[in-house]
Coordinates of C-alpha atoms in Angstrom, one line a residue:
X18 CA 106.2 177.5 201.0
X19 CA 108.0 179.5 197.7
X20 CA 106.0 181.5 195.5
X21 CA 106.8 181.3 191.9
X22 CA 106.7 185.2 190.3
X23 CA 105.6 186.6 187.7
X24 CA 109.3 186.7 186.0
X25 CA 109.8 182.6 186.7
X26 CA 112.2 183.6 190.1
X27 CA 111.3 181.3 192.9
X28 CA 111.7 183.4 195.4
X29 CA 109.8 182.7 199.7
X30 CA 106.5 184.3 199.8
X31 CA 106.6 184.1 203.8
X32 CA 108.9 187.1 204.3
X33 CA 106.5 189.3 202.2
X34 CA 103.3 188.1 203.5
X35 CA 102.6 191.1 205.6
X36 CA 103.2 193.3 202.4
X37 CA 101.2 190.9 199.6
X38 CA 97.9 189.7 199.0
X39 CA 96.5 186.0 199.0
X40 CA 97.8 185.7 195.6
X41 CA 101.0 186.8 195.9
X42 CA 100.8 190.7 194.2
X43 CA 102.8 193.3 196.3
X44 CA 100.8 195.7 198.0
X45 CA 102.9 197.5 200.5
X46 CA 103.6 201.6 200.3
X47 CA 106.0 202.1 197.4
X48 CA 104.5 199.2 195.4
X49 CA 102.9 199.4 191.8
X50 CA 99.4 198.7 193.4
X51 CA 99.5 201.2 195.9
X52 CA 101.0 204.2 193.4
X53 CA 97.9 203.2 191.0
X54 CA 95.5 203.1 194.1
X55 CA 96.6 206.9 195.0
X56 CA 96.4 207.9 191.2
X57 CA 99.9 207.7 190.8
X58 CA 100.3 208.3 186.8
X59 CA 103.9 206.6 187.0
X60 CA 102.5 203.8 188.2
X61 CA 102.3 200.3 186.2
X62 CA 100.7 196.9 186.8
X63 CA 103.0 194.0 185.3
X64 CA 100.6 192.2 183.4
X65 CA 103.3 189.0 183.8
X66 CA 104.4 187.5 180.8
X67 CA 102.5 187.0 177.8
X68 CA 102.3 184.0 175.7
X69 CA 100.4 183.7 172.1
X70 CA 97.9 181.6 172.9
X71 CA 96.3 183.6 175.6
X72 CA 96.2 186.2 172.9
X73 CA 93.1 186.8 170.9
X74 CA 93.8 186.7 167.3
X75 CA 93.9 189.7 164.9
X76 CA 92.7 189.7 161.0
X77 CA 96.6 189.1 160.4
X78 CA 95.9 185.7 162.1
X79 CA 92.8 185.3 159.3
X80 CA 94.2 187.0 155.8
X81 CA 98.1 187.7 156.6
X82 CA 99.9 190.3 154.6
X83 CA 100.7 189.6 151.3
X84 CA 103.9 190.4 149.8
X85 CA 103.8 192.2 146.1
X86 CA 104.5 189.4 143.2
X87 CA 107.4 189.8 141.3
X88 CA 107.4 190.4 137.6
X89 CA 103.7 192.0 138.0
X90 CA 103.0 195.0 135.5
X91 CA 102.4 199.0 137.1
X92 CA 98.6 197.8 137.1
X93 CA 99.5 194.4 139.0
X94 CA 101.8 196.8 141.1
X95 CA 99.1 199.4 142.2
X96 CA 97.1 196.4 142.9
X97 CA 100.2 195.4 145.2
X98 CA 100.0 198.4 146.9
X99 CA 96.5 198.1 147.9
X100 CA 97.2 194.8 149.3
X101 CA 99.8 196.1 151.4
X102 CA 97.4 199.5 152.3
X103 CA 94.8 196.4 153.3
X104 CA 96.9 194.8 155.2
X105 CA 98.6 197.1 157.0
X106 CA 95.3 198.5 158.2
X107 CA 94.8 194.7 158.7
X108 CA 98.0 195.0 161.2
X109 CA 97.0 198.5 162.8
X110 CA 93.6 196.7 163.7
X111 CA 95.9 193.6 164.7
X112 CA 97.6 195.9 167.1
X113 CA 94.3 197.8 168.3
X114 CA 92.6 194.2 169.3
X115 CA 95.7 193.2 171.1
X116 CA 95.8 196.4 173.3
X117 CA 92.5 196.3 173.7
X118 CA 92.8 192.5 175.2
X119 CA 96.0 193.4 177.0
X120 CA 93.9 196.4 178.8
X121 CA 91.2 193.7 180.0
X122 CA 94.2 191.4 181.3
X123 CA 95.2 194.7 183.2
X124 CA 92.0 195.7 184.9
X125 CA 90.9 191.6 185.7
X126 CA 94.2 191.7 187.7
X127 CA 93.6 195.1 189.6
X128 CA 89.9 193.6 190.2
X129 CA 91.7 190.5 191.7
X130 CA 93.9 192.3 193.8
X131 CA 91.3 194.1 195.6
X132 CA 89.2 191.2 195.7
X133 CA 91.5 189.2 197.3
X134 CA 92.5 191.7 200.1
X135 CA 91.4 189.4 202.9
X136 CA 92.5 188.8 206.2
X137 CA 90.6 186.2 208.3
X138 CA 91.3 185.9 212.3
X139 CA 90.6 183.2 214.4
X140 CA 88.5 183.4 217.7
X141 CA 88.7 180.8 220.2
X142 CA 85.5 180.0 221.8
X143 CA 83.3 179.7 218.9
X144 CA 82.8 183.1 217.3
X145 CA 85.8 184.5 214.5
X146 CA 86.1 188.1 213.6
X147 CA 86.2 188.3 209.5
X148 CA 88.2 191.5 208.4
X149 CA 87.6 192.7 205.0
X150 CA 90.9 195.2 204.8
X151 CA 90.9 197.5 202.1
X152 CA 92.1 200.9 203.3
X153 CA 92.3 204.0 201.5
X154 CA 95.5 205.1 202.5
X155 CA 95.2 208.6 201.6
X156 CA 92.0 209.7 203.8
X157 CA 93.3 208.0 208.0
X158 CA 90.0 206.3 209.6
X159 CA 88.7 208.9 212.4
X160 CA 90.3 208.0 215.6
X161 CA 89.7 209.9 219.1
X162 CA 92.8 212.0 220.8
X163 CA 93.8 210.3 224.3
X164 CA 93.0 212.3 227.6
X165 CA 89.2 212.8 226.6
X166 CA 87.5 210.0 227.6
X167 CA 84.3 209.1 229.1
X168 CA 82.0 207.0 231.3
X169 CA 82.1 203.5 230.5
X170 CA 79.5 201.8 227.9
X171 CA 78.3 198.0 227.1
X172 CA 78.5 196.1 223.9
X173 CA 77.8 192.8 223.1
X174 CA 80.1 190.0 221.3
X175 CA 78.2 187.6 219.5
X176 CA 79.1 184.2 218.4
X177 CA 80.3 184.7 214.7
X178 CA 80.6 188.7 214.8
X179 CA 82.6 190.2 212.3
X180 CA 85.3 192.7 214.1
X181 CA 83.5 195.2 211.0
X182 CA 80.4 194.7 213.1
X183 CA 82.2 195.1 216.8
X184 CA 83.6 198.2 215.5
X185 CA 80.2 199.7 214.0
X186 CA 78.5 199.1 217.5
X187 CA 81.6 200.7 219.0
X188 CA 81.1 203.6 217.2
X189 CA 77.7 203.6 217.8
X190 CA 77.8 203.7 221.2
X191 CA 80.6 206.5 221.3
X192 CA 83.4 204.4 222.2
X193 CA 85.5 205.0 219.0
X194 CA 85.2 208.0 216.6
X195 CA 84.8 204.8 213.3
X196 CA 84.9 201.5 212.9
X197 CA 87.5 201.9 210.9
X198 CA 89.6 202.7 213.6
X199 CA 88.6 200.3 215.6
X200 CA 89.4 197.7 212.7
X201 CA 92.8 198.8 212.2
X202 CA 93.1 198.3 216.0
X203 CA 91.9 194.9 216.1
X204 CA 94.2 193.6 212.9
X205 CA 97.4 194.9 215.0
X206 CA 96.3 193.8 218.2
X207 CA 96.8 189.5 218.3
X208 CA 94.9 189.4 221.8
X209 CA 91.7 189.6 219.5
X210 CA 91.6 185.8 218.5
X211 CA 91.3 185.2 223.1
X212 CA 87.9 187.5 222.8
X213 CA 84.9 185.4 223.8
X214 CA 81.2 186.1 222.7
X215 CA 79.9 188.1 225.7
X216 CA 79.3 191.8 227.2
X217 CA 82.5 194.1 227.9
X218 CA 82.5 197.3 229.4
X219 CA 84.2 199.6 227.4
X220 CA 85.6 203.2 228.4
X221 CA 83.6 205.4 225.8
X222 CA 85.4 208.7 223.5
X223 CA 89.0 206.8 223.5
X224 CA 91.4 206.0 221.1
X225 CA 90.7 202.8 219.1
X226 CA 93.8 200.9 219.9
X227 CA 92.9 201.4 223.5
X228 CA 89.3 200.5 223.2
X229 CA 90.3 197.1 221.7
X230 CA 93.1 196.5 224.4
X231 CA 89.9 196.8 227.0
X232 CA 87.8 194.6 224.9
X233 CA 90.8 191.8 225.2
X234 CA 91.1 192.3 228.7
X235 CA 89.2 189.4 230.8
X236 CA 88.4 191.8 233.5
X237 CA 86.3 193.9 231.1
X238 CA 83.3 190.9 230.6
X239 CA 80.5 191.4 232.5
X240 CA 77.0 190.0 233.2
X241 CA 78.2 186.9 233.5
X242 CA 77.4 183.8 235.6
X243 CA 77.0 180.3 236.7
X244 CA 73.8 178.9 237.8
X245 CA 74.6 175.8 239.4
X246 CA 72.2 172.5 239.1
X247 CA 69.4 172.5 241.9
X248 CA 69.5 176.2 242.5
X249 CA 66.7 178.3 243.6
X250 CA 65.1 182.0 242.8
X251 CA 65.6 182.7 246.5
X252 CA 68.2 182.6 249.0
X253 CA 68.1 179.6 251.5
X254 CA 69.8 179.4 255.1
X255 CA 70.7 176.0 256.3
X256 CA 69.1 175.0 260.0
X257 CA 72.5 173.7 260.9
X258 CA 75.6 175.7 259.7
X259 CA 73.8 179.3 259.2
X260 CA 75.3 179.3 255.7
X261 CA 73.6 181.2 252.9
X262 CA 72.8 179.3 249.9
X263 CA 72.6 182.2 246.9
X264 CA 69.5 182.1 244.9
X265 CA 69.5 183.0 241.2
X266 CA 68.3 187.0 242.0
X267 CA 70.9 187.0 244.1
X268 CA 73.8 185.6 241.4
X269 CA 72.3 188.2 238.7
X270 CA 72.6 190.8 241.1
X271 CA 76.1 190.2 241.6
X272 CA 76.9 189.9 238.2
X273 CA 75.0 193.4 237.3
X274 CA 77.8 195.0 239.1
X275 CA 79.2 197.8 236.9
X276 CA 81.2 200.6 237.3
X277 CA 80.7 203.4 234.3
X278 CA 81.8 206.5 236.1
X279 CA 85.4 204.7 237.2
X280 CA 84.0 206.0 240.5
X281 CA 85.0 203.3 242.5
X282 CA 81.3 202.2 243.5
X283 CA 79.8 200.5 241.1
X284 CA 75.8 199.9 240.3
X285 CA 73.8 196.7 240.9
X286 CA 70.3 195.7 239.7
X287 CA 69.1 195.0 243.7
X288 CA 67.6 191.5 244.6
X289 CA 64.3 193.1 245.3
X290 CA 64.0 194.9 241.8
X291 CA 64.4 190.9 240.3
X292 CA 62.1 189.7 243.4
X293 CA 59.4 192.1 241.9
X294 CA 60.2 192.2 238.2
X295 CA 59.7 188.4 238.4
X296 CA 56.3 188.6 240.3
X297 CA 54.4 190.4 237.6
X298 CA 50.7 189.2 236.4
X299 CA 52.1 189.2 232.5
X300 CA 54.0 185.7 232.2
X301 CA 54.7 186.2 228.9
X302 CA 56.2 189.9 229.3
X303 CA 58.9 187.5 231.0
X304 CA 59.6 185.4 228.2
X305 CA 57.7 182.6 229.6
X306 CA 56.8 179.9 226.8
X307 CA 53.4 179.0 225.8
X308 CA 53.7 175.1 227.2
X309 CA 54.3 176.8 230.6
X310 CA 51.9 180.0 230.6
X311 CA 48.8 178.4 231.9
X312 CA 50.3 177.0 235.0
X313 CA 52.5 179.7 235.9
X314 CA 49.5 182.0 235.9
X315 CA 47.8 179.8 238.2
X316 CA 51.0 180.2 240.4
X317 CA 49.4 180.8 243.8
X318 CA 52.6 183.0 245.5
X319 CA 53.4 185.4 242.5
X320 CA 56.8 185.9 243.5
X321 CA 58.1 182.2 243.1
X322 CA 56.1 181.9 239.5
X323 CA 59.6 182.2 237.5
X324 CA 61.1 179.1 239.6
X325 CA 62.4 176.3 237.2
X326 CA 62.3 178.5 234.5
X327 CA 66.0 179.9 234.4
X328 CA 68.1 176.9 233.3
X329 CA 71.2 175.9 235.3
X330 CA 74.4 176.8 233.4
X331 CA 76.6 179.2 232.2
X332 CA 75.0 183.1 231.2
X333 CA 75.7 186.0 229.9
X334 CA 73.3 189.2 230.1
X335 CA 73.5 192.5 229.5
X336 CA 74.2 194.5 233.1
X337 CA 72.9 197.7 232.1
X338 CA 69.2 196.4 231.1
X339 CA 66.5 196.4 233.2
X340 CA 65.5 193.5 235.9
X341 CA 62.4 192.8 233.6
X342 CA 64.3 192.7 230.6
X343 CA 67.4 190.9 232.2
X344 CA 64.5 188.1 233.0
X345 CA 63.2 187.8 230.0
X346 CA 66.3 187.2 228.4
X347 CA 67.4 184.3 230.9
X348 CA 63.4 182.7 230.7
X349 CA 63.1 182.9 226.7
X350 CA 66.4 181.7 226.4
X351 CA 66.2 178.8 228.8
X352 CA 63.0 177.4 227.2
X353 CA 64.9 176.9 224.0
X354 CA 67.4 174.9 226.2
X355 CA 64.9 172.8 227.4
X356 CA 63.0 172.4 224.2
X357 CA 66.3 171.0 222.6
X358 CA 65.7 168.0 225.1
X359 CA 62.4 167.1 223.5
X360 CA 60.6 168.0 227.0
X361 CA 57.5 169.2 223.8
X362 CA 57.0 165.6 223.1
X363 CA 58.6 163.3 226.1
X364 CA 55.1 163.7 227.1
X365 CA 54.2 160.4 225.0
X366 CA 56.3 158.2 226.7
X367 CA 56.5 160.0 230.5
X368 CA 52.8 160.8 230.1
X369 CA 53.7 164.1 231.8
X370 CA 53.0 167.8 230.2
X371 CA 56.3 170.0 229.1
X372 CA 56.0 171.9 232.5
X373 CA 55.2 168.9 234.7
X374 CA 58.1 167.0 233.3
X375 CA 60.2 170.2 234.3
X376 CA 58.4 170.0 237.7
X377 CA 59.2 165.8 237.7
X378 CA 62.8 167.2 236.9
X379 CA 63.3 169.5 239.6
X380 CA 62.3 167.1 242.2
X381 CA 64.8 164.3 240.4
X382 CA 67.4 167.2 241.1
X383 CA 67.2 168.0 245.0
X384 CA 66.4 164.2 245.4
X385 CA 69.3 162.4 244.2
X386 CA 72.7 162.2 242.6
X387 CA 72.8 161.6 238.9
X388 CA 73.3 158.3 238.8
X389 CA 70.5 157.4 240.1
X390 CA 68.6 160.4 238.2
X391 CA 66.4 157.8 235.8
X392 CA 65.2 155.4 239.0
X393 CA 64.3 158.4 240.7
X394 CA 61.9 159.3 237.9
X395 CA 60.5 156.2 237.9
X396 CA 59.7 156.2 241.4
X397 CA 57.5 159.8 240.6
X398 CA 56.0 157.9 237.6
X399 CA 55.0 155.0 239.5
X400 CA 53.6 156.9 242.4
X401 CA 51.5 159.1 240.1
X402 CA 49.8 156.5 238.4
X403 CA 49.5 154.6 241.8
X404 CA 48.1 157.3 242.2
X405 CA 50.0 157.5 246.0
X406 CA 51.4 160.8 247.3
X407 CA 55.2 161.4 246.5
X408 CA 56.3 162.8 250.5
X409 CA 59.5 164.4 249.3
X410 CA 61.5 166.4 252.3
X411 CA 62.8 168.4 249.4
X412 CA 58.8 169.5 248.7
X413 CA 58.6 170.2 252.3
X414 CA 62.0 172.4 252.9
X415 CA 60.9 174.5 249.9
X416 CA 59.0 177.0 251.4
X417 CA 60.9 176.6 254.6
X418 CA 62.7 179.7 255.4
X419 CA 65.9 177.8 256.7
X420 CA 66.1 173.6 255.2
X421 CA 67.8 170.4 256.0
X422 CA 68.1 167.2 254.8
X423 CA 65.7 165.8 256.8
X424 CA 62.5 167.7 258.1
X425 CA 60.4 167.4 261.3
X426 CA 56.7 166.3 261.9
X427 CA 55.4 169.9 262.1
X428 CA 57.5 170.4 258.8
X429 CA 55.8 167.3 257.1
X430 CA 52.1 168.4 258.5
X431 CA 52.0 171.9 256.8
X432 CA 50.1 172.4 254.2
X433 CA 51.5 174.3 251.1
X434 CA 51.2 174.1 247.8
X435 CA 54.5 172.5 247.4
X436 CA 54.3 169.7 250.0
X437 CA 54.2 166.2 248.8
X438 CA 53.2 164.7 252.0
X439 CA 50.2 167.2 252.6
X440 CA 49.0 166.6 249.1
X441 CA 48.8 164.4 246.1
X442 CA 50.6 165.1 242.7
X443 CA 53.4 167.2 241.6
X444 CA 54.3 170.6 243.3
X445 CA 52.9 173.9 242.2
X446 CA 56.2 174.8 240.7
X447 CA 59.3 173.5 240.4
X448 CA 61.7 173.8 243.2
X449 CA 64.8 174.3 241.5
X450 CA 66.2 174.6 237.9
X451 CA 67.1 171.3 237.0
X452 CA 69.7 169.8 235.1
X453 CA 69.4 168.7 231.4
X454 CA 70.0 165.4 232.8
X455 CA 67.9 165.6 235.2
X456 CA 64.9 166.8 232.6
X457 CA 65.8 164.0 230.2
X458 CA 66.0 161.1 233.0
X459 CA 62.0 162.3 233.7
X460 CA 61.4 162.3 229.7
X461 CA 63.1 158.6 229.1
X462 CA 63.4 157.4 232.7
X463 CA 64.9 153.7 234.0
X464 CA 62.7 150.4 233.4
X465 CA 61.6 149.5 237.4
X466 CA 58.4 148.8 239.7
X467 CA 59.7 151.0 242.1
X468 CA 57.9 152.9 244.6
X469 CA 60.4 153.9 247.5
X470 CA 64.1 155.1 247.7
X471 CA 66.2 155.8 250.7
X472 CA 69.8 157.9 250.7
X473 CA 71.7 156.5 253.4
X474 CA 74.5 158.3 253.6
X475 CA 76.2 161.3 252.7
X476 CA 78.2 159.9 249.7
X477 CA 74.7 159.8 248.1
X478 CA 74.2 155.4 248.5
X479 CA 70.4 155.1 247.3
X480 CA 68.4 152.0 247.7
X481 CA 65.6 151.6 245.9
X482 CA 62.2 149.3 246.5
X483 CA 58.9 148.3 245.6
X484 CA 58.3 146.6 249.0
X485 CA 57.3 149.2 251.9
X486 CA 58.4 146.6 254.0
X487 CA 61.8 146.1 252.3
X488 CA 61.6 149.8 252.2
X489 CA 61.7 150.0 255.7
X490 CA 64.3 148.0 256.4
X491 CA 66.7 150.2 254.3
X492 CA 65.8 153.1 256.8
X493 CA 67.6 151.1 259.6
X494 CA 70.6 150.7 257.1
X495 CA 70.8 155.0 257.1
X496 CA 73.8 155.7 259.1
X497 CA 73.9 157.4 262.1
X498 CA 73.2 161.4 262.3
X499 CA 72.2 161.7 258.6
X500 CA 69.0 162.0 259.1
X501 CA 68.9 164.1 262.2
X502 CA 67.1 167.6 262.4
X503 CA 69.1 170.3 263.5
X504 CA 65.3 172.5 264.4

């Protein structure tokens, strides 16, 4: 693209890019803008060619100056004179107007340079750091000295931050001496446009140009995890392999893990500080919404009243809070998630409340695969209105220490408040943290008369019935071991 000057030269405005403004005025060290910015008094702003209609018109333009008549008497020539005494102070006001208009050209185009000094980065993943750049070149941006550094600190990235407002909670938090600093940084450093919104660890008292390097580096996010679909507050240990299932506490406590001293050993939140954050008699001190605060205070194992309520998906918190605070965060956040599905008003078509349908949903979860999410909440709908107990094994292994696919007699016989075969209606809690599928199959679920479902193998093959007779037949159809307890 060629930018066409001031003097009518066409000349290519991409080699001086780095060194001119949006609109095409130099403004690189040694240029006419940045003499005049330092109070240089040799320096000039070209107020580009001038043409006469964009100037404003003098008394000349009105009157004009008459020239004497010939042949006039002494009388007729004093009067002469004091036409041309007129108009030249006609033309010295002439002159004084045009000055005075050219100085206004003058000071519009030094308020559009600065104006227009603008750089805008790009940030993938969602956010964009917006620079406004206008240095003064004469006073250098405080900047720490290398080889004094100290312990490690945590800042946020939102979505949409300015890198002006990065840099201020930099500063803030002693990692850089200014913003400034940090903003010159970030403009040299073209890593910036890879930072996602998140929190970094950064090494506090450092220079700025190191502090951003840190920020760009992937291995300085932390407090951040995956909560897969179907996953539990608690650890679970499966009858047949021994394997450990992670709960959520157990995912945030491995995400917590920071080291600040560069020590080598860093610091977690524990399971057992989120175990008994999350067991407190406050619900809403946990962020938990007002649709669900009745029920979870009625909750009869404290410990488990936070189950459901921490949406499966991807999270970022802040590592250095505490476990009440970390919770809160994850609860008050996840209720917004859920509330974008409608789960407020699915209640007048499932007939459910907001926090059964997130029971409905959990069960829809363990229970099945997701293509066969909607039939499965049918099946619960029909059952309740039956009304005809739901016996779910996934109800039973809940409070199991160590589950299975399938569960024994003595499992089935307990009495819990989660079991499905011991009592009537939905479980206390949910059992897991359900999909947004999952919630949205229970608010809008598949047209059916269904009252039975059997998985017969483990590809997830569902058959579905209203018949308990044909129901039974599609238990003979399971194939062989599937079903078979390990206890």
């Amino acid at each position: 693209m060629n930018y066409q000057g001031p003097d009518g030269d066409r000349r290519d405005a991409r080699s001086d890019e780095a060194h001119t403004d949006p609109i095409g005025y130099r403004v690189d060290e040694g240029s006419d803008f940045d003499r005049r910015m330092r109070g240089d008094p040799q320096a000039r702003v070209d107020p580009g060619p001038t043409h006469t209609a964009d100037r404003e018109p003098g008394p000349e333009a009105e009157t004009g100056a008459v020239p004497p008549e010939v042949g006039r008497s002494r009388a007729g020539s004093r009067n002469s004179s004091e036409s041309r005494r007129r108009a030249g102070n006609s033309s010295r006001a002439g002159t004084r107007t045009d000055r005075a208009a050219s100085t206004r050209k003058r000071r519009g185009r030094i308020v559009a340079l600065v104006l227009g000094l603008v750089l805008i980065v790009a940030v993938a993943g969602g956010g964009y750091f917006a620079v406004n750049k206008f240095s003064n070149r004469t006073t250098p941006n405080a900047d720490f000295a290398a080889g004094s550094s100290g312990d490690g600190v945590v800042i946020q990235v939102n979505p949409n931050d300015t890198a002006q407002q990065i840099g201020t909670q930099a500063a803030e938090k002693g990692v850089v001496a200014s913003s400034g600093a940090f903003l010159e940084a970030a403009i040299a450093n073209p890593a910036i446009t890879a930072v996602q919104p998140g929190f970094y660890l950064l090494t506090s008292n450092v220079p700025a140009s190191r502090a951003v390097s840190e920020l760009v580096d992937p291995a300085s996010r932390v407090g951040n995890m995956v909560i897969s679909e179907g996953r539990q507050l608690h650890d679970a240990q499966d009858v047949n392999t021994g394997a450990v299932k992670k709960g959520i506490y157990t995912l945030i406590s491995e995400a917590s893990c920071v080291d600040r001293t560069g020590s080598g050993t860093p610091v977690c939140v524990t399971y057992d500080d989120l175990d008994a954050a999350g067991a407190v008699d406050d619900p809403a001190a946990l962020g938990v919404p007002e649709w669900a605060t009745d029920r979870v205070e009625q909750v009869p194992v404290r410990d488990r009243q936070l189950e459901g309520l921490i949406a499966a998906g991807t999270w970022d918190f802040d590592p250095s809070a505490a476990p009440a605070d970390i919770l809160k965060q994850l609860v008050s956040e996840s209720a917004v998630r859920y509330e974008d599905t409608g789960i407020l008003t699915a209640g007048a078509n499932s007939g459910l409340t907001p926090y059964d349908t997130l029971v409905a949903a959990s069960l829809v979860e363990r229970e099945s695969l997701p293509q066969d999410f909607s039939k499965v909440a049918r099946v619960i709908l029909n059952r309740l209105a039956v009304p005809q107990k739901l016996e779910f094994d996934s109800t039973v292994n809940y409070s199991l220490d160590t589950t299975e696919v399938a569960t024994t007699d003595a499992d089935r016989a307990r009495v819990t408040p989660w079991n499905t075969y011991a009592s009537e209606g939905l479980p206390a809690t949910p059992i897991s943290s359900p999909s947004i599928g999952a919630v949205q199959a229970v608010e809008a679920p598949a047209e059916g008369d269904w009252l039975y479902f059997v998985t017969i193998n483990q590809a997830g093959e569902t058959l579905f019935t209203r018949s308990y007779e044909e129901h039974l037949a599609n238990i003979t159809k399971v194939e062989g071991g599937f079903l078979d307890s390990g206890r």
